[in-house]
Short mmCIF file of C-alpha atoms and ligand atoms in Angstrom, two decimals:
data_model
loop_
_atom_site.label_atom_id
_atom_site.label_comp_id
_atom_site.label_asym_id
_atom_site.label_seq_id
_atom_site.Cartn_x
_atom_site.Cartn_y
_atom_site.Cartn_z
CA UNK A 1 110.77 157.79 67.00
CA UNK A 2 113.31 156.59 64.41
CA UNK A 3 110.66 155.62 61.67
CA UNK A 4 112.33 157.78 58.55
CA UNK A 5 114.86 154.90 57.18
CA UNK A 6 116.06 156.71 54.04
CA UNK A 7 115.83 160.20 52.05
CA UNK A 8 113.54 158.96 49.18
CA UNK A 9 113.26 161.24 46.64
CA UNK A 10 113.37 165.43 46.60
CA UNK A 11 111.06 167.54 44.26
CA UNK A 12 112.38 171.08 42.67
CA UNK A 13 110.80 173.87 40.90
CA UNK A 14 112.64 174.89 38.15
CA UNK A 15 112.61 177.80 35.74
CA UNK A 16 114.41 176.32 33.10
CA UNK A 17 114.11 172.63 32.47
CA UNK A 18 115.92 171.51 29.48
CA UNK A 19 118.83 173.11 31.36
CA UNK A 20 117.72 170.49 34.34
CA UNK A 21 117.38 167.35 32.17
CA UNK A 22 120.62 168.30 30.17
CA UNK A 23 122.50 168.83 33.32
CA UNK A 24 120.31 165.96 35.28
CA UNK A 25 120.98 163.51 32.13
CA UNK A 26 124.49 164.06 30.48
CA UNK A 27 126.25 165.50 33.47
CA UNK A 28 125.59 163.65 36.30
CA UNK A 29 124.26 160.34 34.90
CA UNK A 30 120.37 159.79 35.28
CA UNK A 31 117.79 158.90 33.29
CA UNK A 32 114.73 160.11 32.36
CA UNK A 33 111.69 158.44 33.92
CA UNK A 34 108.13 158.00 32.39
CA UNK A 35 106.09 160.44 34.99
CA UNK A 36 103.90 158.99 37.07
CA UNK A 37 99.96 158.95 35.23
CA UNK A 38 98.97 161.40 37.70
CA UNK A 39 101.86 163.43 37.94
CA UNK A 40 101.91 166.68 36.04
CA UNK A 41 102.57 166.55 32.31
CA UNK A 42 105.53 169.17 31.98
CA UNK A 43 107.70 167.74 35.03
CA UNK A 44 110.90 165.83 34.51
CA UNK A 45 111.38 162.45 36.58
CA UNK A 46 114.55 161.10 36.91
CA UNK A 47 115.89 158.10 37.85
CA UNK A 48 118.78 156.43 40.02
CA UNK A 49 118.39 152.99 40.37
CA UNK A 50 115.37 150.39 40.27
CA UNK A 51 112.99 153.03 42.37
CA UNK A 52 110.64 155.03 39.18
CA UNK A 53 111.93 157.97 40.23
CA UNK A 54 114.42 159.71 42.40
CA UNK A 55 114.72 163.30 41.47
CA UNK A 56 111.24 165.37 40.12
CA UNK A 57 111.43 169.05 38.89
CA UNK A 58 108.31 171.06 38.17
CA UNK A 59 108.37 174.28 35.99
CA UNK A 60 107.89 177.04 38.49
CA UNK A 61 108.40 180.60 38.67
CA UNK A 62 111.31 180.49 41.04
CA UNK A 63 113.99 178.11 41.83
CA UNK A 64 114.71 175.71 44.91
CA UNK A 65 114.03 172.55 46.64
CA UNK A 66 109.78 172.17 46.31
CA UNK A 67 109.49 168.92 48.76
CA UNK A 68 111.61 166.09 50.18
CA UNK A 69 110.61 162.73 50.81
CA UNK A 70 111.73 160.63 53.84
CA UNK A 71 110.80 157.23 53.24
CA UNK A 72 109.04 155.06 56.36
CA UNK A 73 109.22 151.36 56.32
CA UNK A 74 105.21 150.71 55.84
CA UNK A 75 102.23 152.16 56.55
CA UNK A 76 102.54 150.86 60.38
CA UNK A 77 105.14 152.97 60.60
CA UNK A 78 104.18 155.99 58.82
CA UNK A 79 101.23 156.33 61.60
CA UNK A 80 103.45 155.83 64.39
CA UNK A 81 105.52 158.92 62.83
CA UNK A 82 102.09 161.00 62.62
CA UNK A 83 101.48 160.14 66.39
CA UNK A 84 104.82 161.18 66.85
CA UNK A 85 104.10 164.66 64.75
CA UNK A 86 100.96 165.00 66.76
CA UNK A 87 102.55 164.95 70.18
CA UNK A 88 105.01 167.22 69.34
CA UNK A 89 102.19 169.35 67.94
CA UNK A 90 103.07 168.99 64.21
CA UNK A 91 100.17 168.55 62.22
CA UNK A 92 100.82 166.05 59.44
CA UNK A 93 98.15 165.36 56.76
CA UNK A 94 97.57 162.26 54.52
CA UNK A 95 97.02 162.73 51.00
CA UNK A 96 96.16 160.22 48.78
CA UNK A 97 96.10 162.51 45.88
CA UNK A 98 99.45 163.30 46.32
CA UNK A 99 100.49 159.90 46.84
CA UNK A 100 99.45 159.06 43.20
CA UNK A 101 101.14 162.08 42.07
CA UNK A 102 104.19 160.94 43.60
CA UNK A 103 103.48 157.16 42.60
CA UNK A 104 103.56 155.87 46.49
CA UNK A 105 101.24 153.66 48.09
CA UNK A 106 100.61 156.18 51.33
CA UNK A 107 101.64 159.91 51.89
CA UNK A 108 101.76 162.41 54.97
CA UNK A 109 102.78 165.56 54.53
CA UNK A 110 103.84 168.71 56.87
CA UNK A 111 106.22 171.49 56.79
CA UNK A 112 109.47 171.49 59.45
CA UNK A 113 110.36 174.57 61.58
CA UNK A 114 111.53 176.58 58.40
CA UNK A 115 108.95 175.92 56.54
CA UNK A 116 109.98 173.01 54.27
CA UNK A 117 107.27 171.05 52.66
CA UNK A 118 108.15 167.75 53.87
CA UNK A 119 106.73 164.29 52.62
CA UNK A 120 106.80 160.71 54.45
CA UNK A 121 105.71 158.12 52.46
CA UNK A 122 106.02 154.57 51.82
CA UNK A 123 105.49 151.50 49.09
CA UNK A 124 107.67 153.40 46.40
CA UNK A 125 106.95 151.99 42.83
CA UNK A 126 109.60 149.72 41.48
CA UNK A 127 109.15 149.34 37.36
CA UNK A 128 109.79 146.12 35.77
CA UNK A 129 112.37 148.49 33.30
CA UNK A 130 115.43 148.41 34.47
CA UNK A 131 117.47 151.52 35.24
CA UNK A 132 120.36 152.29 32.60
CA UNK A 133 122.59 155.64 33.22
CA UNK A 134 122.60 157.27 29.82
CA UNK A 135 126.87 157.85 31.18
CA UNK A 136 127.08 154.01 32.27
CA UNK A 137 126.53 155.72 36.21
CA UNK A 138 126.13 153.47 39.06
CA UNK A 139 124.83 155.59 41.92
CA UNK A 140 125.05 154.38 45.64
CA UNK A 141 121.51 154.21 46.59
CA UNK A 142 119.48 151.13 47.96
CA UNK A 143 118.70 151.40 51.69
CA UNK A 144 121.30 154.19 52.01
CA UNK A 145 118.45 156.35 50.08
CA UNK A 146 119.04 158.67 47.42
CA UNK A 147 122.02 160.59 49.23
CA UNK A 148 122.01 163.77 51.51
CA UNK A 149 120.86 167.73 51.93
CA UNK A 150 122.18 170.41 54.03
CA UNK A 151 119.53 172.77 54.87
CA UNK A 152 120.43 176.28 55.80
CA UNK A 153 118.03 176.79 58.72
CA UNK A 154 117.03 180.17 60.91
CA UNK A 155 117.37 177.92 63.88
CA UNK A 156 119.27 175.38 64.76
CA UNK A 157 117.65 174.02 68.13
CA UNK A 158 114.21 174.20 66.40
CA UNK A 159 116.11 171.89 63.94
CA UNK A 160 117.64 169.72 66.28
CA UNK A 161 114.15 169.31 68.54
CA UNK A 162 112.35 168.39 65.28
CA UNK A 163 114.86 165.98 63.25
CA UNK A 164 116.27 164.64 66.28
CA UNK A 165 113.80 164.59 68.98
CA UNK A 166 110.52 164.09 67.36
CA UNK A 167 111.55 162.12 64.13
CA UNK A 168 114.42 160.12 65.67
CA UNK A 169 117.57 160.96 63.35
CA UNK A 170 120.41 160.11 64.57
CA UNK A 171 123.71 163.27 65.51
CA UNK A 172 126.71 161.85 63.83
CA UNK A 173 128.83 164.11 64.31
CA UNK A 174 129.33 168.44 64.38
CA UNK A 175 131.78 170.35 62.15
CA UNK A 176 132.93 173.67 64.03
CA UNK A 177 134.65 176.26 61.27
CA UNK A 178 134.25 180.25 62.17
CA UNK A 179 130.78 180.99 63.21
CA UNK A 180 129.54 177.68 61.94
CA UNK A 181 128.24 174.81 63.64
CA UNK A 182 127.11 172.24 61.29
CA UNK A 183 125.06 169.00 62.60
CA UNK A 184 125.18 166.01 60.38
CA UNK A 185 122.73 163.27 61.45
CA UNK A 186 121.68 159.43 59.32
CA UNK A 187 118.59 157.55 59.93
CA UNK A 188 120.41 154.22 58.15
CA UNK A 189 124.40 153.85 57.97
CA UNK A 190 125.14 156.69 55.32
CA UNK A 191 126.96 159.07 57.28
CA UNK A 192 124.05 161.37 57.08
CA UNK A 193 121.01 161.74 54.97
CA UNK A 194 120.41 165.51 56.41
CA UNK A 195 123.13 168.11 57.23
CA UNK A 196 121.64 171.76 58.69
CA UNK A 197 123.36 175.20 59.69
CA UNK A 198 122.52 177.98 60.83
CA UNK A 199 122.57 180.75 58.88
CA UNK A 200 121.43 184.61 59.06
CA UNK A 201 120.18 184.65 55.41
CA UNK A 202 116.51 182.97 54.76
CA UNK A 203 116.22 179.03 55.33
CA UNK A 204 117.42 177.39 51.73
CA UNK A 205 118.29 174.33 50.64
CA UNK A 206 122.57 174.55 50.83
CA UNK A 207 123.16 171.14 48.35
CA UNK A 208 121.90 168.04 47.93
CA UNK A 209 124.95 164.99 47.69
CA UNK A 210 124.55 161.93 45.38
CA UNK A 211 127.20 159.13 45.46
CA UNK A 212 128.46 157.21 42.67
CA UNK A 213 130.65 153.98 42.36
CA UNK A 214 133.94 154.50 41.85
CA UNK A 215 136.65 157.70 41.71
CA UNK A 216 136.76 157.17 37.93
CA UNK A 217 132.87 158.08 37.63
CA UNK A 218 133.49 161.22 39.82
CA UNK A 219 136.69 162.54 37.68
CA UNK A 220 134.44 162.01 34.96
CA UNK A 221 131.86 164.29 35.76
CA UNK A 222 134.49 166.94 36.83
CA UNK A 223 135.94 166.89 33.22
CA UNK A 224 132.45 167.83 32.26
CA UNK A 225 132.09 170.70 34.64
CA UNK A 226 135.41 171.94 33.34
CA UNK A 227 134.18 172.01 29.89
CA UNK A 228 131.79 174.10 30.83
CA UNK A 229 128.63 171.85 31.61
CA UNK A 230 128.09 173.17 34.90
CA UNK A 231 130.16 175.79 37.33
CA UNK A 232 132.32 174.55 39.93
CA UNK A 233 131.93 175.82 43.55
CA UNK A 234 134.19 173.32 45.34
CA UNK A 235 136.99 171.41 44.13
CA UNK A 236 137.62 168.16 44.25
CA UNK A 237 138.57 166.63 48.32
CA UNK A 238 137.24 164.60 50.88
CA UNK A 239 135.29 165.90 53.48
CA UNK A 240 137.14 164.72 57.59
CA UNK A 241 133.53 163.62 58.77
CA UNK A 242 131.98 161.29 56.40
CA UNK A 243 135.15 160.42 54.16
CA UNK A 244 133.32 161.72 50.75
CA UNK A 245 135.73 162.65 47.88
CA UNK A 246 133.56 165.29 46.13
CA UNK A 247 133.56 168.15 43.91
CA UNK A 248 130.65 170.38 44.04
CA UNK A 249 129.11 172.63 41.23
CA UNK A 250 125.60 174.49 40.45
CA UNK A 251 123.05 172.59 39.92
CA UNK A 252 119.96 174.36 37.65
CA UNK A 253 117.28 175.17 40.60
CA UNK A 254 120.24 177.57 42.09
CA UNK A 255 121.51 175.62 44.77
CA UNK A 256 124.41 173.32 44.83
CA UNK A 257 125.37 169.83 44.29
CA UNK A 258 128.06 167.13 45.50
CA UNK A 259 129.30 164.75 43.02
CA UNK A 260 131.05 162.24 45.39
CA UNK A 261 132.13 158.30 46.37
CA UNK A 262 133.39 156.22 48.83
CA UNK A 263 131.47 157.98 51.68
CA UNK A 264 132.00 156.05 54.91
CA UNK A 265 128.84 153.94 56.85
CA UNK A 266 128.43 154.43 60.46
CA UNK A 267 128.72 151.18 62.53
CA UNK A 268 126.18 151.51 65.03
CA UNK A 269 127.66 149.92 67.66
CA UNK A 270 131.15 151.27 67.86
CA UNK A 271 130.21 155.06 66.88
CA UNK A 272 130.77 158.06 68.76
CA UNK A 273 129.91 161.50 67.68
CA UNK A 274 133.02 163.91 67.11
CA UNK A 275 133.57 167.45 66.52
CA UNK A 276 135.67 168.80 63.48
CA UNK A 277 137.71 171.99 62.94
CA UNK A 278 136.55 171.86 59.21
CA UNK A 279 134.74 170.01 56.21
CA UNK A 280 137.90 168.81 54.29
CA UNK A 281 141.20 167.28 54.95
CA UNK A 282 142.04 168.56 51.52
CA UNK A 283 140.64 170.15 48.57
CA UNK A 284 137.05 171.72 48.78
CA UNK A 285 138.59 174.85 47.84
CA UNK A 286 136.59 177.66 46.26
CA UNK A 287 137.77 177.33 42.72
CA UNK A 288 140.43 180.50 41.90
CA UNK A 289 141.20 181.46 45.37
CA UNK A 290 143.44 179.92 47.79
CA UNK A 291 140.49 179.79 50.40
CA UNK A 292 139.03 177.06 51.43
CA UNK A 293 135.03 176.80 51.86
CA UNK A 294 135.79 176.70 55.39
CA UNK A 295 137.51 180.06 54.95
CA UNK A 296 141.03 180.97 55.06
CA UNK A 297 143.52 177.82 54.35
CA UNK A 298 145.30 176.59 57.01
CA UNK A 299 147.76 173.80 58.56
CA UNK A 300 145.46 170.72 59.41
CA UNK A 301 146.03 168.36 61.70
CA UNK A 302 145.57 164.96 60.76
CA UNK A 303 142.89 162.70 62.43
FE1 LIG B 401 127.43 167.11 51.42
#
């Protein structure tokens, strides 16, 4: 229990990728990696930070998330969390091929309750290059991992049995809006590395967040999105659980992403898990409308 300490990297199939390393590169601020030597030829790695590679995207014949990877502390670890899989009858395989492919000292893979190919893995590779934003980007990464996904589940108690109960993440809190219930949970202090809903439509990856620096570095971006780089989907505003000021926009693989900062930590030892009446105290608005992304705008009280 409680062996994932940080979302490591995600994978993505793509159907156009110069649109992902333009958007990847001059919109959001990362680099382009040298691929790993057994790692496919035509896939883009990207970087973040000191790790070789945060974001992958393979050319595929459809869009969407292809694989995340929850990183494990060392290989002790990563066999306690199979033994954990095993009990709660999840088969999870090692695969040393993949492992190269993904440039990581050990691998285990298995699929959640939707269906997600998930990876665990630890000893990521650390290049003696440093990393350098082509936009001068500083991105909030280190043991906090790369940032955070919702996943649009079919169930949430399957969900909550597997990410809670068998792998250990942590509730932090539940946003209530309509007919949604959305559970945000961490496995280090970043408010949470995984955010899932139910929804009636087929399980999908809803965004994935990454955090930068500074306000100045988000405002940035959003000038770029309003030229045109990218379309909006949210405006900017910060979110009542985790304290995020964020826009969001399309990213290429048809999904969304968050462009945010100064996300709060969770203090272990003083936290208690609360319930919100929606995602923003202000802003998040669906761009054109007057209606929030929570639905119809209303008076909100202040927390
Ligand atoms: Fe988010």
């Amino acid at each position: 229990m409680g062996e994932v300490k940080a979302l490591g990297y995600l994978g993505f199939h793509a159907t156009d990728m110069a649109a992902w390393r333009t958007w990847a590169t001059d919109l959001l601020g990362m680099q382009v990696a040298g691929a790993p030597s057994e790692a496919s030829e035509d896939a883009l790695f990207l970087r973040m930070d000191e790790r070789g590679w945060r974001l992958a995207v393979e050319p595929a014949e459809s869009d969407g998330l292809a694989y995340t990877g929850w990183e494990v502390g060392d290989p002790a670890a990563l066999e306690r969390l199979v033994d954990d899989l095993a009990q709660a009858g999840v088969k999870a395989v090692e695969d040393p091929g993949l492992a190269r492919r993904r440039n990581v000292e050990r691998l285990v893979r298995c699929t959640d309750p939707d269906g997600n190919p998930l990876e665990f893995f630890c000893g990521a590779y650390i290049p003696e290059q440093p990393f350098v934003s082509p936009l001068g980007v500083t991105f909030v990464t280190g043991d906090f991992g790369l940032g955070h996904i919702l996943q649009n589940v079919a169930d949430a108690e399957a969900a909550k049995r597997f990410y809670l109960d068998v792998l250990g993440f942590r509730l932090s809190d539940i946003i209530e809006f309509g007919p949604n219930k959305v559970h945000f949970t961490r496995v280090n202090p970043r408010h949470h590395s995984l955010a899932f809903v139910q929804v009636d439509q087929p399980p999908s990856l809803g965004h994935f967040m990454v955090e930068v620096s500074d306000l100045d570095t988000v405002g940035r971006a959003l000038d770029r999105v309003n030229a045109g780089m990218a379309r909006l989907t949210e405006t900017l505003g910060k979110h009542t659980n985790d304290h995020m000021v964020s826009f969001y926009m399309m990213n290429p693989s048809g999904s969304q992403a968050e462009y945010g900062c100064a996300g709060r930590l969770v203090d272990e030892t003083n936290w208690k898990i609360n319930t919100y009446s929606a995602t923003a105290y202000w802003g998040h608005k669906v761009p054109g409308s007057e209606y929030s992304a929570d639905g119809p705008v209303s008076p909100r009280v202040p927390a």
